[in-house]
Every structure is written in C-alpha cells, then in structure tokens.
XYZ file of C-alpha atoms in Angstrom:
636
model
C 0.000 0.000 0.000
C 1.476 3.530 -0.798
C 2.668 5.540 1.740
C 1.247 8.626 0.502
C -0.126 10.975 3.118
C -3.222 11.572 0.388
C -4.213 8.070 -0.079
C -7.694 7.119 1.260
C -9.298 3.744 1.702
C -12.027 2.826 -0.363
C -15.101 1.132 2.048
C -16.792 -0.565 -1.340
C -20.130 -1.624 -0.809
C -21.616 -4.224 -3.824
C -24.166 -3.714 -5.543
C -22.172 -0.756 -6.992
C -23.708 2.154 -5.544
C -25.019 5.104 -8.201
C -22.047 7.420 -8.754
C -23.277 10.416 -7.121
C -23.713 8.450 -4.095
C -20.521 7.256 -3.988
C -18.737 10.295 -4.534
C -20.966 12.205 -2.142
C -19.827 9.235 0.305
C -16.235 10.204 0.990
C -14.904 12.911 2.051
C -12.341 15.398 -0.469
C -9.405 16.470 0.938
C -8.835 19.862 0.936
C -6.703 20.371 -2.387
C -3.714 21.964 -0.469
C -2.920 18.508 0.788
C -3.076 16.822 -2.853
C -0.807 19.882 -3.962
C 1.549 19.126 -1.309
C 1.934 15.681 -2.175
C 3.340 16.765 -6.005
C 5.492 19.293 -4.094
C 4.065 22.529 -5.041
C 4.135 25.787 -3.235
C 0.681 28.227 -1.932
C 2.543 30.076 -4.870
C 2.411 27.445 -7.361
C -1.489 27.776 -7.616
C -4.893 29.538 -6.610
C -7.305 28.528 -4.714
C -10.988 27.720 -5.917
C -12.631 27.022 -2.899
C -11.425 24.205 -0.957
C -11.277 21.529 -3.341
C -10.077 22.503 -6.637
C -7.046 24.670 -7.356
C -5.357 26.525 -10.778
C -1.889 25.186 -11.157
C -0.005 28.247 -12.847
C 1.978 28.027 -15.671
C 5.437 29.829 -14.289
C 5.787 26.076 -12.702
C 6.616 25.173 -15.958
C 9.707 27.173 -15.407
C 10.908 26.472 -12.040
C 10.820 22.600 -13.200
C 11.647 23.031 -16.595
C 15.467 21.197 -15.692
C 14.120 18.325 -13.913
C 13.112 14.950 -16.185
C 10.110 13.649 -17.363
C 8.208 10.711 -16.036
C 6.411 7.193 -18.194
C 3.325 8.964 -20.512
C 0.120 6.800 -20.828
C -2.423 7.822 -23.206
C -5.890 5.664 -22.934
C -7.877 4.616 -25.854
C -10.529 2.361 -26.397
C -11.814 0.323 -28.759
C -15.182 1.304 -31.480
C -17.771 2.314 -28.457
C -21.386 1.350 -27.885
C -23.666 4.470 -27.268
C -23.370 3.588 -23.674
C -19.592 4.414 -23.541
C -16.984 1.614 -22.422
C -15.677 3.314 -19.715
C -12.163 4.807 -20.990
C -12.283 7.983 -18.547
C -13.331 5.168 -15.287
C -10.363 3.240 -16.202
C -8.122 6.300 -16.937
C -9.103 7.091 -13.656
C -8.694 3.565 -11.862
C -5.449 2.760 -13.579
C -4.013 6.260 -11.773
C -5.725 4.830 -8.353
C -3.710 1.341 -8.492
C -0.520 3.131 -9.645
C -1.011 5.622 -6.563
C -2.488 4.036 -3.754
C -1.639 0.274 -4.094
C 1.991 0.749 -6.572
C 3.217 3.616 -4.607
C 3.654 5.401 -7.707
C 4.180 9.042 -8.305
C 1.167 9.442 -10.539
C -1.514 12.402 -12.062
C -4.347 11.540 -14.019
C -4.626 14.545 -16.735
C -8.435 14.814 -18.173
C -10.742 16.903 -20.488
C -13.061 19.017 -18.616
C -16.994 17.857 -19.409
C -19.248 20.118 -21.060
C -22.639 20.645 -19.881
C -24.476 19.582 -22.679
C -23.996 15.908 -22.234
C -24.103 16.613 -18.683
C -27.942 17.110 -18.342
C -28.467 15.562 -22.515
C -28.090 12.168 -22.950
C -24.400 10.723 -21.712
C -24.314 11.854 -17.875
C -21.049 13.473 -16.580
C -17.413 12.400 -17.623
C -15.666 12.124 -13.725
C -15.343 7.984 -14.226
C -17.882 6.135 -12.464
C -18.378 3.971 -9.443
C -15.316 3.788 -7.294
C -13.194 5.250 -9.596
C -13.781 8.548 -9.958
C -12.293 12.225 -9.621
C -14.634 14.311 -6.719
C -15.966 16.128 -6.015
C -18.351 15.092 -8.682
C -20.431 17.938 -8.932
C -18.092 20.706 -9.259
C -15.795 18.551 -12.171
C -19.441 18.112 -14.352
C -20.948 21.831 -14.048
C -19.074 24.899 -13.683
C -15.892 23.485 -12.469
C -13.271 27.130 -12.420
C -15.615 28.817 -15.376
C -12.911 27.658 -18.338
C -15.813 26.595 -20.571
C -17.904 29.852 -19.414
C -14.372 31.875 -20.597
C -14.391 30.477 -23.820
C -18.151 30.937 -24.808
C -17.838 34.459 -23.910
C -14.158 35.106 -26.304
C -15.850 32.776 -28.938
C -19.191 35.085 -28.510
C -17.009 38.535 -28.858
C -15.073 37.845 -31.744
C -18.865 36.940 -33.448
C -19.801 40.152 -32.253
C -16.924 41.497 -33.742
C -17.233 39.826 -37.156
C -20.902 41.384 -37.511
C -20.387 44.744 -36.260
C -16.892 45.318 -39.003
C -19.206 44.601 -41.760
C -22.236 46.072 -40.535
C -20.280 49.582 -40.185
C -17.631 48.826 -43.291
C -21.101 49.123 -45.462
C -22.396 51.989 -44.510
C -18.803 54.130 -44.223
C -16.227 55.843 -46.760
C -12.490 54.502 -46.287
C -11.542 57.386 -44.817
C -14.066 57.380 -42.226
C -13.337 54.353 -41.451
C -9.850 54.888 -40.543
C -10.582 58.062 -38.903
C -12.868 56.124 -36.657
C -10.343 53.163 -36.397
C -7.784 55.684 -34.561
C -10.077 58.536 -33.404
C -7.511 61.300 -32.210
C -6.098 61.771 -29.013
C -6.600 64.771 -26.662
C -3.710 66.869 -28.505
C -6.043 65.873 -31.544
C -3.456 63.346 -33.005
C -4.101 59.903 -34.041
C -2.144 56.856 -33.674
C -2.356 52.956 -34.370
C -2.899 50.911 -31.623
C -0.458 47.798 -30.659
C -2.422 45.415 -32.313
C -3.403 47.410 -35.796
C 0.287 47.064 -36.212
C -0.059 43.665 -36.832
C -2.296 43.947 -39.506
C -0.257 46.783 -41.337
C 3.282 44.397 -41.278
C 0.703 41.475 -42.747
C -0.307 44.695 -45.776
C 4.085 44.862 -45.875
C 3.235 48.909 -44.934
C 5.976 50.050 -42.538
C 4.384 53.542 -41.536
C 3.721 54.450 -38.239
C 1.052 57.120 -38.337
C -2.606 56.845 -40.096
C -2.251 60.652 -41.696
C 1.413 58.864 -43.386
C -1.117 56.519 -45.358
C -1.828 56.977 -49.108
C -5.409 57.059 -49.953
C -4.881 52.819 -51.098
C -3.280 52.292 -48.129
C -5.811 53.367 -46.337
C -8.345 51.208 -48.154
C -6.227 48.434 -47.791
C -5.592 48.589 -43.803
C -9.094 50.085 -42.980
C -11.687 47.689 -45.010
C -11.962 44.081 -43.894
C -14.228 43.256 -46.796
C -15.476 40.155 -45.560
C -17.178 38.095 -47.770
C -20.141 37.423 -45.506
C -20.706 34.446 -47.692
C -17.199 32.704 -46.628
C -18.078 33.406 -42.584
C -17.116 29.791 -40.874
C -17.225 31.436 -36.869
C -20.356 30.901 -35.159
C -21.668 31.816 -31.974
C -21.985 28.891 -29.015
C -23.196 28.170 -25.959
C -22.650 24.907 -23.503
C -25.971 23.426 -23.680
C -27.982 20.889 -26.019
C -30.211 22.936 -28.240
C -30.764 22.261 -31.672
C -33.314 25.433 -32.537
C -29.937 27.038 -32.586
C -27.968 24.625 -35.321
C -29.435 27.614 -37.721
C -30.363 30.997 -36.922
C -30.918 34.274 -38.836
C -29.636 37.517 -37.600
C -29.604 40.772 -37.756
C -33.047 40.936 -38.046
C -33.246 44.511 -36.004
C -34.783 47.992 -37.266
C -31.090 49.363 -37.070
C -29.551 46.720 -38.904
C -30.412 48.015 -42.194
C -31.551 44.938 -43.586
C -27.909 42.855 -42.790
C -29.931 39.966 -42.569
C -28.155 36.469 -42.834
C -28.020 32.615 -42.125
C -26.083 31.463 -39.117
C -26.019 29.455 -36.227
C -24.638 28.389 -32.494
C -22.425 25.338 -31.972
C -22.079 23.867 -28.367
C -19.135 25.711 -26.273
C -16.593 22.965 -26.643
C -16.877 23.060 -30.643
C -15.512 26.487 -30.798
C -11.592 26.732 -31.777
C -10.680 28.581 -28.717
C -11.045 25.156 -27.157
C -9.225 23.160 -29.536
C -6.298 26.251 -29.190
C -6.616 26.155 -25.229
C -5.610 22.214 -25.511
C -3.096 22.613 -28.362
C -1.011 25.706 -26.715
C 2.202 25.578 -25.405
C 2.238 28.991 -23.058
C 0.654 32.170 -22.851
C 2.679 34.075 -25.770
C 1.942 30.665 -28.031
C -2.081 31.027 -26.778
C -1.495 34.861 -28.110
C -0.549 33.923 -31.634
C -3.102 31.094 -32.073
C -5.968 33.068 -31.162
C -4.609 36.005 -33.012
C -3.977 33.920 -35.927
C -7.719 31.993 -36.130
C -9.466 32.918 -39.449
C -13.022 33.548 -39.339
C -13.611 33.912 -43.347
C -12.007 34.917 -46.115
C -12.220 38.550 -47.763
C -13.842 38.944 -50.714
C -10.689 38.827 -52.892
C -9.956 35.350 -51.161
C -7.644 36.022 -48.386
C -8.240 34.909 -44.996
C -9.188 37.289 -42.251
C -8.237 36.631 -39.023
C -9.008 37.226 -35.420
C -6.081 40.059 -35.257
C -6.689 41.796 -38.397
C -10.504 42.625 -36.360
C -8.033 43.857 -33.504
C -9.686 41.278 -30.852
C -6.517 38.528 -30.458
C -5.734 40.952 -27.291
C -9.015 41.183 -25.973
C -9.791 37.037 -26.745
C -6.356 36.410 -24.780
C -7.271 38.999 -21.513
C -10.745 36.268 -21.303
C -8.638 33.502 -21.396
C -5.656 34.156 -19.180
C -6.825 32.046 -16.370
C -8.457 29.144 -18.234
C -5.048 28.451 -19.569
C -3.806 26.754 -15.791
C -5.235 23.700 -15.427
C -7.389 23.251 -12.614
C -5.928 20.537 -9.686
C -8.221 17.782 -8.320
C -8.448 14.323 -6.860
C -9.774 10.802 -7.087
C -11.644 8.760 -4.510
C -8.327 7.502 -3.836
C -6.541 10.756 -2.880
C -4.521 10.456 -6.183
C -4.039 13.742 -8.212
C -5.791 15.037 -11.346
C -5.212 17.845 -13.654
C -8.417 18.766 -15.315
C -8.002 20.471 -18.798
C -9.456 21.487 -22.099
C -12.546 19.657 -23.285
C -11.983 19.522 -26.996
C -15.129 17.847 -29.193
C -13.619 14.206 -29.665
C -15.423 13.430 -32.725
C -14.904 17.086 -34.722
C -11.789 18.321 -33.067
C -9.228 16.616 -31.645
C -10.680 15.366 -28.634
C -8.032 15.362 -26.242
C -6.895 17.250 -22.526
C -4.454 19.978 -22.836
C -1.097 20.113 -23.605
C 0.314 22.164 -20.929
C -1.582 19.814 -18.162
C 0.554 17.115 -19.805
C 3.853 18.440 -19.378
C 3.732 19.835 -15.941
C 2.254 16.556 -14.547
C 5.122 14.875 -16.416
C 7.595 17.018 -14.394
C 5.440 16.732 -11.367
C 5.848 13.234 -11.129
C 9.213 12.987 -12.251
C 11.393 9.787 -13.634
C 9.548 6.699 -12.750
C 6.409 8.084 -12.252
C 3.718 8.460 -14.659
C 1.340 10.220 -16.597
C -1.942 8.680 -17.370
C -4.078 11.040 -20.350
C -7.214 10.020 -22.098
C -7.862 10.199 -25.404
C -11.731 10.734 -26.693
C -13.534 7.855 -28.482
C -12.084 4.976 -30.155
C -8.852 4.639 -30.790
C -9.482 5.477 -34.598
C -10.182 9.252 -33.374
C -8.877 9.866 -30.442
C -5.564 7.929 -30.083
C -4.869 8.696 -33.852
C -5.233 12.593 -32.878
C -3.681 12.318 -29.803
C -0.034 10.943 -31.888
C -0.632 13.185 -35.192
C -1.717 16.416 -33.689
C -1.160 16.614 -30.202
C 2.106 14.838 -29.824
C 3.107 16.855 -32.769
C 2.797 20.234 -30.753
C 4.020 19.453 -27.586
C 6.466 17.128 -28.737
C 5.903 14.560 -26.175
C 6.686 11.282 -26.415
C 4.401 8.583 -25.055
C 5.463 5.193 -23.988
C 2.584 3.234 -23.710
C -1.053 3.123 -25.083
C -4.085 1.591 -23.627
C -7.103 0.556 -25.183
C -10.384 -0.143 -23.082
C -12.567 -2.932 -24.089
C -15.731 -4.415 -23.390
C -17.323 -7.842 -23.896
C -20.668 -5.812 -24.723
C -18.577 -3.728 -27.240
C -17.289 -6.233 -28.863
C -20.420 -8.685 -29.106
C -22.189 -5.564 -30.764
C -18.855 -5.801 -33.951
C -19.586 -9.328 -33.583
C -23.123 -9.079 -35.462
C -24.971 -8.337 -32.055
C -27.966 -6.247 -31.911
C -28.091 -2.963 -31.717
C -27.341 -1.308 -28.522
C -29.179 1.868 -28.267
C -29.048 4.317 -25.101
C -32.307 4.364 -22.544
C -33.480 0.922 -23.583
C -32.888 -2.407 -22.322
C -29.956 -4.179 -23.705
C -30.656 -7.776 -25.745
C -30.426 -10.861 -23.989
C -27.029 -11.355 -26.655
C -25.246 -9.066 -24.213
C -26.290 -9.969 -21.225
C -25.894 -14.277 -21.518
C -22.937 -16.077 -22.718
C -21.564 -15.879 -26.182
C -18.232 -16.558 -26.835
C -18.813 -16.768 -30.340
C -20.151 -13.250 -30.818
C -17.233 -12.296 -28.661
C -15.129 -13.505 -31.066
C -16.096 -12.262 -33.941
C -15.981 -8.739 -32.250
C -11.781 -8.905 -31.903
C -11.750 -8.016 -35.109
C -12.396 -4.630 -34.293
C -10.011 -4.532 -31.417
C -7.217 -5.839 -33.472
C -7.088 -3.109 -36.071
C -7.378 -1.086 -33.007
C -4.080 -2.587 -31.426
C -2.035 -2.989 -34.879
C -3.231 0.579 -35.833
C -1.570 2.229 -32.757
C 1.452 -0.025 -32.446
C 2.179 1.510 -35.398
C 3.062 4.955 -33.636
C 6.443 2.343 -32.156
C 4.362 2.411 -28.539
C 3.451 -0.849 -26.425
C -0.334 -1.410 -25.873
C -1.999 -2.956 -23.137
C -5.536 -4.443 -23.315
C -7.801 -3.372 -20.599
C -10.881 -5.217 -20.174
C -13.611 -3.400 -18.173
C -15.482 -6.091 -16.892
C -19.113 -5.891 -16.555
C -20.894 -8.661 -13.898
C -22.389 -10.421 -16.853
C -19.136 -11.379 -18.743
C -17.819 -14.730 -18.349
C -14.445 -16.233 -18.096
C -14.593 -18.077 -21.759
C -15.634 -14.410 -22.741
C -13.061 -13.119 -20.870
C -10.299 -15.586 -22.011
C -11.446 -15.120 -25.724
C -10.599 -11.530 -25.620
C -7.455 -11.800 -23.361
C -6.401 -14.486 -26.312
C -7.062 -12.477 -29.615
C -5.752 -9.581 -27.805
C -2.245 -11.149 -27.750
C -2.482 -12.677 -30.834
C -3.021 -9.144 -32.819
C 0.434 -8.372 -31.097
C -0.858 -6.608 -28.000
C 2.140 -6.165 -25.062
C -0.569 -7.426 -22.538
C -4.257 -7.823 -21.862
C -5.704 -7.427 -18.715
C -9.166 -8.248 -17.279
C -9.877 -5.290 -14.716
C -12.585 -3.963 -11.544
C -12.348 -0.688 -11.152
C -15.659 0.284 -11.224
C -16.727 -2.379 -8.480
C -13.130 -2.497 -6.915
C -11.316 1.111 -7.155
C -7.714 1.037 -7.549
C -7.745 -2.208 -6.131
C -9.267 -4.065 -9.093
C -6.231 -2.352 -11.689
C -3.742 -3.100 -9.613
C -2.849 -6.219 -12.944
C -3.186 -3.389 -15.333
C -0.566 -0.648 -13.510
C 1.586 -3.264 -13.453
C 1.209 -4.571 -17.071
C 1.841 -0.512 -18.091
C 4.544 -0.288 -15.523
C 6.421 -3.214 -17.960
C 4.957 -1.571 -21.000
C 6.674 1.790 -20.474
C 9.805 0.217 -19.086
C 10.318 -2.026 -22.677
C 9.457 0.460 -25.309
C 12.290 0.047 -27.939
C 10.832 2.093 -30.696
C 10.728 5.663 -31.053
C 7.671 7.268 -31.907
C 6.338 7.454 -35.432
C 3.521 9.508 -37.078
C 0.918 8.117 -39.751
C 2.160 11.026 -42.028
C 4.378 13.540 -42.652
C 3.007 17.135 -42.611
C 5.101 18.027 -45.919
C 2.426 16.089 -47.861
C -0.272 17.881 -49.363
C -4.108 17.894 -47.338
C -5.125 15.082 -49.692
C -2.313 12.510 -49.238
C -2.604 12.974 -45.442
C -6.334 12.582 -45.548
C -5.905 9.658 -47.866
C -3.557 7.673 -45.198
C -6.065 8.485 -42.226
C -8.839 6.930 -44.464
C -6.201 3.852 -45.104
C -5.807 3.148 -41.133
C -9.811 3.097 -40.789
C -9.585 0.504 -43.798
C -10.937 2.421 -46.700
C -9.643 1.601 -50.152
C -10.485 5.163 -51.446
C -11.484 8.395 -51.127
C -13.905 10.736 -52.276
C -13.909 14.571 -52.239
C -17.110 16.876 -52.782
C -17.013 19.810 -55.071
C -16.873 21.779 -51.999
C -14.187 19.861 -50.802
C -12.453 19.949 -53.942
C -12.403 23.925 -53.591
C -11.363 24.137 -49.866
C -8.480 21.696 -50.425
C -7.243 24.075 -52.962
C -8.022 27.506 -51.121
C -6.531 26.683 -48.087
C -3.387 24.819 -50.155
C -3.173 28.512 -52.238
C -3.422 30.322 -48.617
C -0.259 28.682 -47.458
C -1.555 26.155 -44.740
C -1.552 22.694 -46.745
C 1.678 21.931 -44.069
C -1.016 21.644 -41.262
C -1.729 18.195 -39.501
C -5.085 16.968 -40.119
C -8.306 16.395 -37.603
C -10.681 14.043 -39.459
C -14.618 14.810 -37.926
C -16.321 11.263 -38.547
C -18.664 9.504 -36.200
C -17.098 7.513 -33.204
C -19.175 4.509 -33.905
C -17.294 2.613 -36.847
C -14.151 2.647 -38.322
C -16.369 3.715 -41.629
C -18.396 7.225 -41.697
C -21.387 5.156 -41.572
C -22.158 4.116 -37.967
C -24.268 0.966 -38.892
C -20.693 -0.271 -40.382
C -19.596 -2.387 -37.135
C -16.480 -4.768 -36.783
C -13.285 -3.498 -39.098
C -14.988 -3.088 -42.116
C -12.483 -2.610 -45.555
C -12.908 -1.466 -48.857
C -15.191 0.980 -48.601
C -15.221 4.464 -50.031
C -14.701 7.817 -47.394
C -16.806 10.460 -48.530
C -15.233 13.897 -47.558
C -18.244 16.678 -47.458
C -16.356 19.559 -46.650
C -12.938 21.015 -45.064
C -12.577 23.013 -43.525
C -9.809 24.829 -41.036
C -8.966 25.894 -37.311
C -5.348 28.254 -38.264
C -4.975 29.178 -34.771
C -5.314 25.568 -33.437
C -3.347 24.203 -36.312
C -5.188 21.653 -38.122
C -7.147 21.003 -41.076
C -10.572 19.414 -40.679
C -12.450 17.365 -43.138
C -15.778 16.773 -42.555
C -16.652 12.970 -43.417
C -20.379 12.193 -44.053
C -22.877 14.244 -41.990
C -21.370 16.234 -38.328
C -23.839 17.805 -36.367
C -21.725 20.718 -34.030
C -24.738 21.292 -32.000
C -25.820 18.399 -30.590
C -29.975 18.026 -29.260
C -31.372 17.135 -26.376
C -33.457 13.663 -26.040
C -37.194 13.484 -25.019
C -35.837 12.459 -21.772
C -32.570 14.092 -20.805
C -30.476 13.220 -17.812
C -31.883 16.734 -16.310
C -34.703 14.787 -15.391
C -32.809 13.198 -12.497
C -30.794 16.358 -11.375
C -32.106 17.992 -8.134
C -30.252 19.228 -4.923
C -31.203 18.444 -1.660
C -32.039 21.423 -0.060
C -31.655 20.276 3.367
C -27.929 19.076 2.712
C -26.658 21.276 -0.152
C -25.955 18.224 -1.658
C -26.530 17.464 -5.958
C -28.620 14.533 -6.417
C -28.624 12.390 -9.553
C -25.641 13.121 -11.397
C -24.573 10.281 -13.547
C-alpha cells in the first residue's frame, strides 16, 4: 500500500452504488494537501474554494530542468452508445498506480461540457469507485474555463458582424478616422495590435495621416465576404433550434440579414487552441492567428486583423492553468481542455501534460485520455497533439468491453435508454469472437506509432471467463504487449492493480521511437488519404466543396497543417451501422474546412452535427439538490 499521506481507503459496498452516491460518500481532501503531495508551493497555484485549485503556468519554469516521467495515453476500442468506460479506467489505472503501486502518478483529463451533462451521456468524472470528486463541481461549472471560452468565442462573433455592418455603410476614410479617433492633442495613432495587420499589408508607416489614400483602403476595409463566414456563436448546452439561426433581423440593422447558427461551447476553436497551446505568448498567436472567413478577394481574415486577439487572450488568461483535483483515492488530477472528440481533436491539454510529467518525475507516470475509439482519439492524440508538444508517449491503452465487442460481432443494436438484448447480457463466446476483429485493427493501428499497448478489459458482472479468455487471447495474438481483465468500477484502484503493473512493464520495454501516420510536408489530400487507409478504406472521395477548400486553403499557405478528421465515433467507416473493421469501402469527404490558430485542417466525413440536441428524456430529469444538505442529487 502507498505511503502517501493523500491516499484514502475505499469502504466498497456491492451492488455498486449510483455514482453520485458514492462520490458524495467520501470525504475530499482539501486540495492543499493533494498539492503538497506533487510538491508545489501556496505560490504554485490559486485557490478555488477548498477543493479545486489553478496550477499556474510559471511552474513550468521552475521545473523546466528536472526529467520527465512514463506517458500513458488511454484509448478504447469502437464504443457502444453507452460508452466503455475509458475515462473510469483512466481514472482507476491512476488509483492502483497511486495508492496500491506507490507510484508518483496524475491523471490529466478533459473538462466535461454541460451539454452531455444534463443531454443524454451523464457526466465524464469515471464512475463507481473510480472517480475524480468532487463530482459535482468537475461536471458543471468546475473554475468557469468553458464559461471563458463561450464568452471570447461570442465577442469575436460580435466582432465579425459589427466590421461589416459599419464597413457598409462608411467611406475609407471614415473608417480609418474612426479606427484611430484622435487623441486629446487631436493626433491619431495605431494601436499595438493594428500594427499587426499593417506588417501582414508589408506597410511600414507608423502614423494613419502617413497613409496613401490605397493604403488606407487596404488597412481600414476588412471586406469580408459574408458568404465565406465559418465562426459561429456557441453556448454549452444541447439545443438544436440554434444549429441555424438568422440575424440581424433589427430595425437598425439596415436589412444585414443572414443565415447562421450556435455550436455547443466545446466546438468552438478557442477550445481546440486552449488544448493545443504551449504557453501564454503561443495562446497569443493562435488566437490572433484563427481565421473567421475569407475577404472577398480570397484572403483569410483573421481574429487580429478585427483587432480582438488581445481582448480574446485577456478572457482567457486564467483558463489556460489547469485546474488541480483528486480521485476517490486521494490520487491527483489535472483537469483540462474539453476539446469535441469526434470534430476536433478530442483530447486534454497540452500544458496539463507536461507539468504533470515534471510533477511526477522519472519513474512516475502520466496517465491522459484520449476521446472515443482509438481510430479518433488515439490517432489525434499521436498526429496532432504529440506533434505540438512534442511529447513522447510510452505506452497506449485501449479499453474494451465484452458488450462492445459482441455488438462488432453481429450483435444487436445497442441503443441508449433501452434495455440491452439478452445477446449481451448471456454467454456468447462466439459473438465475442467475432468482435476482436475490431479490437485488433485497433491494437495494430496504434502499435504503429512504435508504442506498447496494453488491453484493458472493463469487466461488466455479466461477462464470463470463456468471454473473458477469448478476448485476453485475440488480444495477444493481434500483437498486444498485454491484456488485462480489470474492476475498477466495483473495486477502485484495487481491481487495476494487474493493469498498472502490465503498463509499468509496458513503459519500461518500449524500444521504438515514436512514429507519425504522415508527414506534414504532404499535401491535405495525401494525409487525408492515409487516415482513411488506417480506418480501412480503399479510397477516397472529395465533394465539389471539398475539392475547392483543399485548394483555397493549399493557395493560402496552410496545406503543411496536420489533419483532424470529424467522422462519427461509432465505426471505423463514416457510416455508424458499419460495425467490426470493415475494408474497402469508399470515405466520402463533405467539406474542409480549417482551425489556423489551433493548427489543423478538418475534413468533414459524411454528416457532423456541431450542436448536438437534447433527447425526449434528458439526464436533467434526475438532477435535483437536496435542499436540506446542499448536496446534488442524480448526477450520472
């Protein structure tokens, strides 16, 4: 047993009690102690009340010397709609390496938006005893990151609208003259941040009256084509009345009427560049640098030439520390980013990564999850995010479940709020087996990146130990480093105690060194094109629209960009019926389109909805507080 001060002993109870309960059951330390533990200072972080803390970022540079510890990302295998439990796992692989391996260990996590929240999937903390707590606080508001982002995403909208609404109705040199309105000795001047756009114009003056008339023109009129406008407005909650909107439907509007619409908060690209930056002068430049549209002579206009990159970074400055928590177990977790797994990249932050890495030091490790299936989220995780921070992991795990894999089997479908079929719930080592199929491409697709993968089987009460055995088997057979049947749900830490040790081995015996799917000097089409080969497509197809964005954003210079496929989570394919590993099929691409500031181009395979709805009964159904206690009830 670790002696860590922080460690607590789990009391499990059986039947597993509902997650709220059990996280309401023990009580948090107070964060100062779980900070204490990684050896920070009071002046390493802020306090958010007593159980969740900001680590800051000039940690970073006090530690910057020391060495890094093992780095674990966590997969999983093509999900059900009921999720297979990658972040419960996450989480109860970092409980057995803390509290029973007396490892040095932080568990780094997206932070959950609200919208599946009180929709359809419940909260993202892990579930039964292995979770992060308090419960409540990680699924709503948490330290207001989300709440930052909505309101930069909402200003530079606000932004967008208002430049062309008042570039219509106003002469050039009004414009300018209202751009840098004179001074109290009645002389104008650029601001800091104009001067960005005039060195993008190659004009070296220093003072607006120094302009020629073209120059003026030139620095003064956006010219947005409101017809090339990709930003849209968001907001962290399920509604789809807002996936299209018209605006500017006001008396003093003039008649600027057009066709837009909301996306949920974690869609926006001030998310994707929150979990892609490297430090506060790299957040500067990617949110300066995010194009909104193009102008209407085709080139792109970005967040700085509208003079807002400032402004966008002031909202953001605290949302860049990750925010410090703990499990049931008294373990550490850095909560972080929340990226959309299926349209962006769908994976914690960058910076959470690499101070935990120091934190922990050689020997100790790093445990991050990585959204959906492996196809998405892993794939990402290696071609995009590893790319950025230029981290190396050692060792990948992929969660699997015997329900899972009896649905790529030929199983019924499995469809969320009903029953499950008797297939899934009774013995069937045959289905079973005919399901590996999906986990193997899973396992040879990520060896691939030169990292070992472990297996980890989330065992439900209703597996059996043929069912068990079968997947342990074809696990090792498609070349998996280990596969391990594991409790955590029932058992906390205690029932991964097989898997820490199996990752413990993995990240001591790496021998390769890490290897990307693609190199970025290809063009957009041969890196899309090996993507669609790992999902087992034969071929590709582009859209007209496609066609045209490939080559506008290849003209606009940012073809060298790594690329963020949006495709559903539920098959290898873009059709979600497609179970197993199906091959030979055809990937449509719709659209593509591009985050500049995050740094990645994203094709749009088949149908993405942004804005996800709410179902006829959402999980708000079930959310009260008890007003006797303070206490949230029915969280799942």
């Amino acid at each position: 047993m670790s002696s860590s001060k922080t460690v607590r002993k789990l009391q499990v109870v059986s039947p597993v009690p509902a997650d709220i309960d059990i996280a309401n059951s023990v009580q948090p330390l107070h964060i100062s102690e779980i900070a204490n533990e990684l050896n920070l200072s009071p002046n390493h972080y802020d306090l958010y009340g007593k159980y969740k803390a900001k680590v800051l970022l000039s940690v970073l540079d006090e530690v910057k010397g020391s060495k890094d510890g093992y780095y674990v990302v966590v997969g999983g295998i093509t999900p059900t709609p009921l999720g297979e439990g990658k972040s419960t796992t996450t989480v109860g692989l970092c409980q057995a390496l803390g509290a029973f391996l007396d490892k040095k260990v932080v568990t780094c996590l997206r932070q959950p938006s609200q919208g599946p929240t009180f929709g359809i999937k419940g909260g993202a903390a892990g579930g039964g005893y292995s979770q992060v707590i308090p419960m409540d606080e990680f699924n709503l508001h948490l330290t207001g990151d989300i709440h930052a982002i909505t309101a930069a995403n909402n200003l530079l909208a606000a932004a967008i609208d208002t430049r062309i609404f008042h570039e219509s109705t106003q002469s050039d040199k009004a414009l300018l003259n209202r751009l840098c309105p004179p001074n109290k000795e009645g002389k104008r001047s650029f601001s800091d941040i104009m001067f960005r756009r005039l060195k993008k114009l190659g004009i070296s003056k220093t003072r607006p009256e120094e302009l020629t008339p073209q120059e003026v023109k030139k620095f003064a009129r956006l010219d947005i084509d409101p017809n090339s406008l990709t930003w849209r407005r968001v907001m962290d909650v399920n509604d789809r009345f807002l996936r299209k909107i018209t605006i500017g439907q006001g008396p003093e509007e003039k008649g600027m009427v057009r066709e837009t619409g909301f996306d949920i908060s974690v869609a926006s690209e001030i998310m994707a560049v929150l979990a892609l930056t490297t430090s506060l002068a790299d957040m500067r430049e990617r949110l300066g640098n995010m194009v909104i549209g193009n102008s209407k002579a085709g080139d792109p206009v970005t967040a700085d030439d509208l003079g807002v990159g400032g402004a966008l970074t002031v909202l953001m400055k605290d949302a860049i520390n990750p925010t410090l928590m703990q499990t049931l177990e008294g373990t550490p977790v850095l909560v972080h980013a929340g990226p959309f797994a299926n349209i962006a990249h769908g994976n914690s932050s960058i910076v959470a990564d690499k101070i935990a890495l120091k934190l922990v030091g050689p020997g100790g490790f790093v445990v991050t999850e990585a959204g959906f299936g492996a196809d998405i989220g892993t794939e990402k995780f290696m071609n995009i995010k590893c790319r950025y921070s230029g981290l190396t992991p050692q060792c990948a795990v992929i969660v699997a479940t015997i329900r899972a894999l009896k649905m790529h089997g030929g199983g019924p479908e499995v469809i969320a709020g009903k029953p499950l079929d008797h297939a899934y719930l009774n013995e069937n080592v045959a289905l079973v087996e005919a399901g590996c199929v999906n986990l193997a491409r899973h396992i040879s697709n990520t060896k691939a990146y030169g990292v070992n993968v472990v297996v980890a089987v989330n065992m439900f009460s209703t597996d059996s130990e043929a069912e068990l055995s079968a997947v342990r088997n074809a696990a090792l057979a498609a070349g998996a480093y280990d596969a391990v049947i594991c409790t955590h749900h029932a058992h906390g830490g205690k029932g991964a105690v097989d898997l820490g040790i199996a990752v413990q081995k993995a990240c001591e015996n790496v021998t390769q060194p890490l290897r990307f799917l693609y190199p970025l000097d290809t063009g957009i089409k041969e890196k899309i094109e090996a993507i669609a080969g790992s999902y087992g497509a034969s071929g590709v197809e582009y859209s007209e629209q496609a066609e045209k964005q490939i080559e506008m954003y290849s003209k606009q210079g940012f073809s060298g960009l790594p690329i963020c496929m949006a495709k559903t989570q539920y098959s290898f394919s873009h059709e979600a019926s497609k179970k197993g590993a199906p091959t030979g099929f055809t990937l449509p691409i719709r659209d593509v389109r591009a985050s500049i500031g995050a740094g990645f181009i994203y094709p749009l395979v088949g149908t993405m909805s942004t804005m996800p709805g709410l179902p006829t009964r959402p999980c708000f159904y079930d959310i009260d507080l008890d007003t006797a206690t303070g206490k949230v009830i029915g969280l799942s």
